[in-house]
Amino acid sequence: MIQRNKLSIAKLFTQTTAIVILLLLSFALGYYSRPSPPHLLQISQETTTPAAAASVSRIANLPTQLENFRVTTHCSTSPVPPHLVFPTILDRVFNGSSPFTKFPPRHLRSSLKQKRVKGWGSNGAVFENLIKRVKPRVIVEVGTFLGASALHMVNVTRKLGLQTQILCLDDFRGWPGFRDRFKDINMINGDVQLLAQFMQNVVYFNASGSVLPVPFSTGSGLEKLCEWGITADLIEIDAGHDFISAWGDINRAYRILKPGGVIFGHDYFTAADNRGVRRAVNLFAELNNLKIHTDGQHWVLATS
């Protein structure tokens, strides 16, 4: 009996050992056969200090990291002349007629304020400084909300005697929960009336001849402007404030900036520090060999 028990225990031990060995072999084969990360391959070719290895890894892996954020839209090689920018938008977006015609419609009149203008940093000196410097024929504003900065730029261009057209690119949806702060912005059948209120503000200030909404997301809107050949002398970026949104907007907007033009934006100095807009601006400037200037909360990148 004792001998039989010993044999059973030995048999069980042998089977368990075999299973453990097989599992270890499978794990080892899987581990050593997996593709090595590119930055590990780069560093393993030579002996480096930890600091140098981190630097090499960052530089070697940067193109791969940014590849997911590359903008590949094919842009028109025939820029639209400034005097044809508004007609082009009217034709491609509004079926050839102005959205301000007979605005506001009867069913919206009771839901709109006579004027409701709100913005952040919308009257800063940077606007007049850059408009005086660039004397833009076409301005593209990326992120508009209720039009405070756009209407301020209208006043500046009028004061300077400029014939400037301003395209306001925004989906006019706000952000989740924005009505907690703006309870007076009405909603009809789930549609917040930001676009309608923006247009009402434009009409109130008699600016419908100078300002035109382009009511799409910033990404899709900028890509279409590029495809249609619409370029700008001055571009303001003030839409999403996270890194990915700001990075995408800056890259797409830069493609429609005329040579010698200026691209600028808000929220360079915020609580997000180097995790949001500032990080995107700094990285873009570094990769494109541009110098960053600041004016209050605004950042400025000039191409000349």
GROMACS .gro file of C-alpha atoms in nm:
model
  304
    1MET     CA    1   0.000   0.000   0.000
    2ILE     CA    2   0.280   0.239   0.093
    3GLN     CA    3   0.461   0.161  -0.232
    4ARG     CA    4   0.143   0.226  -0.433
    5ASN     CA    5   0.093   0.563  -0.262
    6LYS     CA    6   0.451   0.661  -0.339
    7LEU     CA    7   0.397   0.574  -0.707
    8SER     CA    8   0.077   0.779  -0.718
    9ILE     CA    9   0.246   1.079  -0.560
   10ALA     CA   10   0.541   1.051  -0.796
   11LYS     CA   11   0.308   1.028  -1.096
   12LEU     CA   12   0.113   1.334  -0.980
   13PHE     CA   13   0.432   1.528  -0.916
   14THR     CA   14   0.564   1.440  -1.262
   15GLN     CA   15   0.241   1.554  -1.434
   16THR     CA   16   0.230   1.881  -1.237
   17THR     CA   17   0.595   1.951  -1.310
   18ALA     CA   18   0.539   1.888  -1.680
   19ILE     CA   19   0.246   2.129  -1.690
   20VAL     CA   20   0.444   2.398  -1.509
   21ILE     CA   21   0.741   2.351  -1.745
   22LEU     CA   22   0.512   2.378  -2.050
   23LEU     CA   23   0.355   2.697  -1.918
   24LEU     CA   24   0.696   2.850  -1.851
   25LEU     CA   25   0.818   2.754  -2.198
   26SER     CA   26   0.508   2.902  -2.361
   27PHE     CA   27   0.548   3.227  -2.171
   28ALA     CA   28   0.918   3.248  -2.256
   29LEU     CA   29   0.858   3.182  -2.626
   30GLY     CA   30   0.582   3.441  -2.638
   31TYR     CA   31   0.787   3.701  -2.456
   32TYR     CA   32   1.101   3.667  -2.666
   33SER     CA   33   0.917   3.639  -2.998
   34ARG     CA   34   0.714   3.962  -2.952
   35PRO     CA   35   0.820   4.271  -3.156
   36SER     CA   36   1.040   4.504  -2.956
   37PRO     CA   37   0.922   4.866  -2.923
   38PRO     CA   38   1.109   5.092  -3.168
   39HIS     CA   39   1.261   5.304  -2.894
   40LEU     CA   40   1.400   4.993  -2.719
   41LEU     CA   41   1.560   4.877  -3.043
   42GLN     CA   42   1.714   5.219  -3.089
   43ILE     CA   43   1.862   5.231  -2.741
   44SER     CA   44   1.979   4.870  -2.720
   45GLN     CA   45   2.227   4.924  -3.003
   46GLU     CA   46   2.460   5.118  -2.779
   47THR     CA   47   2.529   5.175  -2.414
   48THR     CA   48   2.389   5.504  -2.283
   49THR     CA   49   2.330   5.675  -1.954
   50PRO     CA   50   1.967   5.684  -1.833
   51ALA     CA   51   1.935   6.055  -1.923
   52ALA     CA   52   2.084   6.003  -2.270
   53ALA     CA   53   1.866   5.697  -2.326
   54ALA     CA   54   1.552   5.896  -2.245
   55SER     CA   55   1.659   6.171  -2.484
   56VAL     CA   56   1.738   5.926  -2.764
   57SER     CA   57   1.406   5.751  -2.705
   58ARG     CA   58   1.210   6.076  -2.722
   59ILE     CA   59   1.377   6.193  -3.043
   60ALA     CA   60   1.369   5.854  -3.216
   61ASN     CA   61   1.007   5.792  -3.131
   62LEU     CA   62   0.876   6.145  -3.198
   63PRO     CA   63   0.789   6.091  -3.568
   64THR     CA   64   0.599   5.775  -3.478
   65GLN     CA   65   0.414   5.948  -3.197
   66LEU     CA   66   0.310   6.236  -3.420
   67GLU     CA   67   0.211   6.019  -3.716
   68ASN     CA   68  -0.135   5.969  -3.568
   69PHE     CA   69  -0.183   6.347  -3.572
   70ARG     CA   70  -0.058   6.417  -3.924
   71VAL     CA   71  -0.296   6.612  -4.148
   72THR     CA   72  -0.314   6.453  -4.492
   73THR     CA   73  -0.598   6.645  -4.657
   74HIS     CA   74  -0.523   6.739  -5.016
   75CYS     CA   75  -0.536   7.119  -5.046
   76SER     CA   76  -0.627   7.311  -5.359
   77THR     CA   77  -0.335   7.450  -5.555
   78SER     CA   78  -0.551   7.743  -5.672
   79PRO     CA   79  -0.617   7.982  -5.381
   80VAL     CA   80  -0.949   8.163  -5.390
   81PRO     CA   81  -0.903   8.542  -5.428
   82PRO     CA   82  -1.012   8.737  -5.118
   83HIS     CA   83  -1.313   8.896  -5.289
   84LEU     CA   84  -1.445   8.551  -5.378
   85VAL     CA   85  -1.411   8.394  -5.032
   86PHE     CA   86  -1.761   8.484  -4.912
   87PRO     CA   87  -1.927   8.386  -5.243
   88THR     CA   88  -1.745   8.051  -5.227
   89ILE     CA   89  -1.870   7.981  -4.873
   90LEU     CA   90  -2.221   8.093  -4.963
   91ASP     CA   91  -2.222   7.860  -5.262
   92ARG     CA   92  -2.069   7.554  -5.092
   93VAL     CA   93  -2.231   7.583  -4.749
   94PHE     CA   94  -2.552   7.784  -4.787
   95ASN     CA   95  -2.673   7.694  -5.137
   96GLY     CA   96  -2.580   8.035  -5.272
   97SER     CA   97  -2.788   8.253  -5.039
   98SER     CA   98  -2.690   8.438  -4.723
   99PRO     CA   99  -2.796   8.276  -4.393
  100PHE     CA  100  -2.876   8.629  -4.273
  101THR     CA  101  -3.154   8.676  -4.528
  102LYS     CA  102  -3.483   8.728  -4.339
  103PHE     CA  103  -3.312   8.643  -4.013
  104PRO     CA  104  -3.435   8.564  -3.755
  105PRO     CA  105  -3.722   8.344  -3.873
  106ARG     CA  106  -4.050   8.388  -3.693
  107HIS     CA  107  -4.024   8.067  -3.488
  108LEU     CA  108  -3.694   8.177  -3.333
  109ARG     CA  109  -3.767   8.538  -3.251
  110SER     CA  110  -3.903   8.477  -2.904
  111SER     CA  111  -3.612   8.249  -2.806
  112LEU     CA  112  -3.331   8.495  -2.887
  113LYS     CA  113  -3.189   8.784  -2.691
  114GLN     CA  114  -3.156   9.112  -2.879
  115LYS     CA  115  -2.786   9.069  -2.811
  116ARG     CA  116  -2.598   8.816  -2.598
  117VAL     CA  117  -2.225   8.857  -2.640
  118LYS     CA  118  -1.980   8.670  -2.422
  119GLY     CA  119  -1.616   8.578  -2.464
  120TRP     CA  120  -1.285   8.537  -2.284
  121GLY     CA  121  -0.993   8.764  -2.366
  122SER     CA  122  -1.194   8.888  -2.664
  123ASN     CA  123  -1.095   9.255  -2.638
  124GLY     CA  124  -0.723   9.212  -2.579
  125ALA     CA  125  -0.472   9.447  -2.739
  126VAL     CA  126  -0.337   9.156  -2.942
  127PHE     CA  127  -0.624   9.186  -3.190
  128GLU     CA  128  -0.559   9.546  -3.285
  129ASN     CA  129  -0.182   9.495  -3.275
  130LEU     CA  130  -0.199   9.209  -3.526
  131ILE     CA  131  -0.465   9.364  -3.749
  132LYS     CA  132  -0.259   9.683  -3.777
  133ARG     CA  133   0.045   9.474  -3.861
  134VAL     CA  134  -0.109   9.229  -4.109
  135LYS     CA  135  -0.391   9.442  -4.256
  136PRO     CA  136  -0.585   9.122  -4.333
  137ARG     CA  137  -0.826   9.082  -4.620
  138VAL     CA  138  -0.944   8.749  -4.478
  139ILE     CA  139  -0.954   8.638  -4.113
  140VAL     CA  140  -1.048   8.287  -4.004
  141GLU     CA  141  -1.160   8.245  -3.645
  142VAL     CA  142  -1.142   7.886  -3.517
  143GLY     CA  143  -1.380   7.870  -3.221
  144THR     CA  144  -1.640   8.147  -3.199
  145PHE     CA  145  -1.908   8.071  -2.938
  146LEU     CA  146  -2.121   8.390  -2.928
  147GLY     CA  147  -1.889   8.598  -3.144
  148ALA     CA  148  -1.729   8.837  -2.895
  149SER     CA  149  -1.380   8.837  -3.048
  150ALA     CA  150  -1.512   8.830  -3.406
  151LEU     CA  151  -1.726   9.138  -3.342
  152HIS     CA  152  -1.434   9.309  -3.172
  153MET     CA  153  -1.222   9.243  -3.482
  154VAL     CA  154  -1.501   9.392  -3.696
  155ASN     CA  155  -1.481   9.712  -3.491
  156VAL     CA  156  -1.102   9.722  -3.524
  157THR     CA  157  -1.103   9.669  -3.900
  158ARG     CA  158  -1.373   9.936  -3.943
  159LYS     CA  159  -1.171  10.182  -3.736
  160LEU     CA  160  -0.866  10.115  -3.954
  161GLY     CA  161  -1.067  10.145  -4.276
  162LEU     CA  162  -1.001   9.785  -4.383
  163GLN     CA  163  -1.229   9.576  -4.602
  164THR     CA  164  -1.191   9.251  -4.408
  165GLN     CA  165  -1.396   8.935  -4.433
  166ILE     CA  166  -1.417   8.716  -4.120
  167LEU     CA  167  -1.508   8.347  -4.135
  168CYS     CA  168  -1.623   8.207  -3.800
  169LEU     CA  169  -1.562   7.833  -3.782
  170ASP     CA  170  -1.749   7.659  -3.500
  171ASP     CA  171  -2.000   7.377  -3.462
  172PHE     CA  172  -2.197   7.611  -3.234
  173ARG     CA  173  -2.279   7.328  -2.996
  174GLY     CA  174  -2.085   7.459  -2.697
  175TRP     CA  175  -1.964   7.186  -2.464
  176PRO     CA  176  -2.138   6.936  -2.236
  177GLY     CA  177  -2.286   7.125  -1.945
  178PHE     CA  178  -2.221   7.475  -2.080
  179ARG     CA  179  -2.585   7.567  -2.020
  180ASP     CA  180  -2.521   7.536  -1.647
  181ARG     CA  181  -2.335   7.865  -1.691
  182PHE     CA  182  -2.548   8.003  -1.974
  183LYS     CA  183  -2.901   7.917  -1.871
  184ASP     CA  184  -3.046   8.193  -2.090
  185ILE     CA  185  -2.931   8.016  -2.410
  186ASN     CA  186  -3.247   7.838  -2.515
  187MET     CA  187  -3.276   7.483  -2.642
  188ILE     CA  188  -3.537   7.372  -2.894
  189ASN     CA  189  -3.589   7.000  -2.947
  190GLY     CA  190  -3.241   6.931  -2.812
  191ASP     CA  191  -3.078   7.195  -3.032
  192VAL     CA  192  -2.904   7.472  -2.837
  193GLN     CA  193  -2.952   7.805  -3.008
  194LEU     CA  194  -2.587   7.912  -3.016
  195LEU     CA  195  -2.569   7.957  -3.392
  196ALA     CA  196  -2.893   8.153  -3.397
  197GLN     CA  197  -2.784   8.375  -3.107
  198PHE     CA  198  -2.445   8.431  -3.269
  199MET     CA  199  -2.618   8.537  -3.590
  200GLN     CA  200  -2.851   8.764  -3.393
  201ASN     CA  201  -2.545   8.930  -3.236
  202VAL     CA  202  -2.395   8.984  -3.581
  203VAL     CA  203  -2.719   9.138  -3.708
  204TYR     CA  204  -2.749   9.361  -3.401
  205PHE     CA  205  -2.402   9.507  -3.464
  206ASN     CA  206  -2.471   9.543  -3.837
  207ALA     CA  207  -2.183   9.312  -3.923
  208SER     CA  208  -2.352   9.058  -4.154
  209GLY     CA  209  -2.155   9.199  -4.448
  210SER     CA  210  -1.824   9.128  -4.273
  211VAL     CA  211  -1.888   8.810  -4.074
  212LEU     CA  212  -2.000   8.470  -4.199
  213PRO     CA  213  -2.043   8.153  -3.991
  214VAL     CA  214  -1.900   7.823  -4.111
  215PRO     CA  215  -2.103   7.588  -3.886
  216PHE     CA  216  -1.892   7.273  -3.875
  217SER     CA  217  -1.645   7.111  -3.640
  218THR     CA  218  -1.308   7.281  -3.650
  219GLY     CA  219  -1.134   6.973  -3.791
  220SER     CA  220  -1.374   6.906  -4.078
  221GLY     CA  221  -1.424   7.277  -4.146
  222LEU     CA  222  -1.053   7.356  -4.175
  223GLU     CA  223  -1.000   7.056  -4.401
  224LYS     CA  224  -1.275   7.176  -4.634
  225LEU     CA  225  -1.143   7.531  -4.644
  226CYS     CA  226  -0.809   7.382  -4.744
  227GLU     CA  227  -0.969   7.167  -5.015
  228TRP     CA  228  -1.165   7.464  -5.149
  229GLY     CA  229  -0.856   7.684  -5.168
  230ILE     CA  230  -0.962   7.936  -4.903
  231THR     CA  231  -0.665   8.096  -4.730
  232ALA     CA  232  -0.635   8.365  -4.464
  233ASP     CA  233  -0.394   8.641  -4.367
  234LEU     CA  234  -0.477   8.611  -3.998
  235ILE     CA  235  -0.606   8.304  -3.810
  236GLU     CA  236  -0.722   8.295  -3.449
  237ILE     CA  237  -0.733   7.959  -3.267
  238ASP     CA  238  -0.964   7.947  -2.965
  239ALA     CA  239  -1.164   7.624  -2.976
  240GLY     CA  240  -1.074   7.307  -2.781
  241HIS     CA  241  -0.824   7.365  -2.502
  242ASP     CA  242  -0.686   7.013  -2.463
  243PHE     CA  243  -0.361   6.917  -2.634
  244ILE     CA  244  -0.509   6.697  -2.907
  245SER     CA  245  -0.776   6.950  -3.008
  246ALA     CA  246  -0.533   7.242  -3.010
  247TRP     CA  247  -0.269   7.041  -3.194
  248GLY     CA  248  -0.514   6.941  -3.467
  249ASP     CA  249  -0.653   7.293  -3.506
  250ILE     CA  250  -0.308   7.455  -3.526
  251ASN     CA  251  -0.180   7.205  -3.781
  252ARG     CA  252  -0.488   7.233  -4.003
  253ALA     CA  253  -0.509   7.610  -3.972
  254TYR     CA  254  -0.143   7.655  -4.061
  255ARG     CA  255  -0.208   7.490  -4.397
  256ILE     CA  256  -0.450   7.768  -4.499
  257LEU     CA  257  -0.232   8.052  -4.370
  258LYS     CA  258  -0.099   8.276  -4.644
  259PRO     CA  259   0.278   8.332  -4.668
  260GLY     CA  260   0.365   8.616  -4.435
  261GLY     CA  261   0.045   8.564  -4.237
  262VAL     CA  262   0.004   8.525  -3.862
  263ILE     CA  263  -0.161   8.253  -3.657
  264PHE     CA  264  -0.243   8.324  -3.294
  265GLY     CA  265  -0.465   8.201  -3.015
  266HIS     CA  266  -0.587   8.223  -2.660
  267ASP     CA  267  -0.517   8.025  -2.339
  268TYR     CA  268  -0.138   8.001  -2.355
  269PHE     CA  269  -0.114   8.069  -1.981
  270THR     CA  270  -0.377   7.869  -1.795
  271ALA     CA  271  -0.406   7.619  -1.511
  272ALA     CA  272  -0.350   7.343  -1.768
  273ASP     CA  273   0.009   7.470  -1.788
  274ASN     CA  274   0.204   7.255  -2.035
  275ARG     CA  275  -0.061   6.985  -2.076
  276GLY     CA  276  -0.296   7.168  -2.311
  277VAL     CA  277  -0.274   7.458  -2.554
  278ARG     CA  278   0.077   7.564  -2.451
  279ARG     CA  279   0.215   7.217  -2.511
  280ALA     CA  280   0.061   7.206  -2.860
  281VAL     CA  281   0.189   7.553  -2.949
  282ASN     CA  282   0.540   7.485  -2.819
  283LEU     CA  283   0.569   7.155  -3.004
  284PHE     CA  284   0.436   7.300  -3.329
  285ALA     CA  285   0.674   7.596  -3.309
  286GLU     CA  286   0.970   7.368  -3.238
  287LEU     CA  287   0.894   7.134  -3.528
  288ASN     CA  288   0.837   7.421  -3.773
  289ASN     CA  289   1.121   7.643  -3.652
  290LEU     CA  290   0.888   7.926  -3.551
  291LYS     CA  291   0.933   8.175  -3.270
  292ILE     CA  292   0.656   8.217  -3.014
  293HIS     CA  293   0.553   8.562  -2.897
  294THR     CA  294   0.303   8.619  -2.619
  295ASP     CA  295   0.057   8.900  -2.558
  296GLY     CA  296  -0.138   8.857  -2.235
  297GLN     CA  297  -0.301   8.513  -2.248
  298HIS     CA  298  -0.247   8.495  -2.625
  299TRP     CA  299   0.029   8.321  -2.820
  300VAL     CA  300   0.144   8.444  -3.162
  301LEU     CA  301   0.329   8.260  -3.441
  302ALA     CA  302   0.442   8.466  -3.739
  303THR     CA  303   0.566   8.316  -4.064
  304SER     CA  304   0.796   8.607  -4.144
   0.00000   0.00000   0.00000
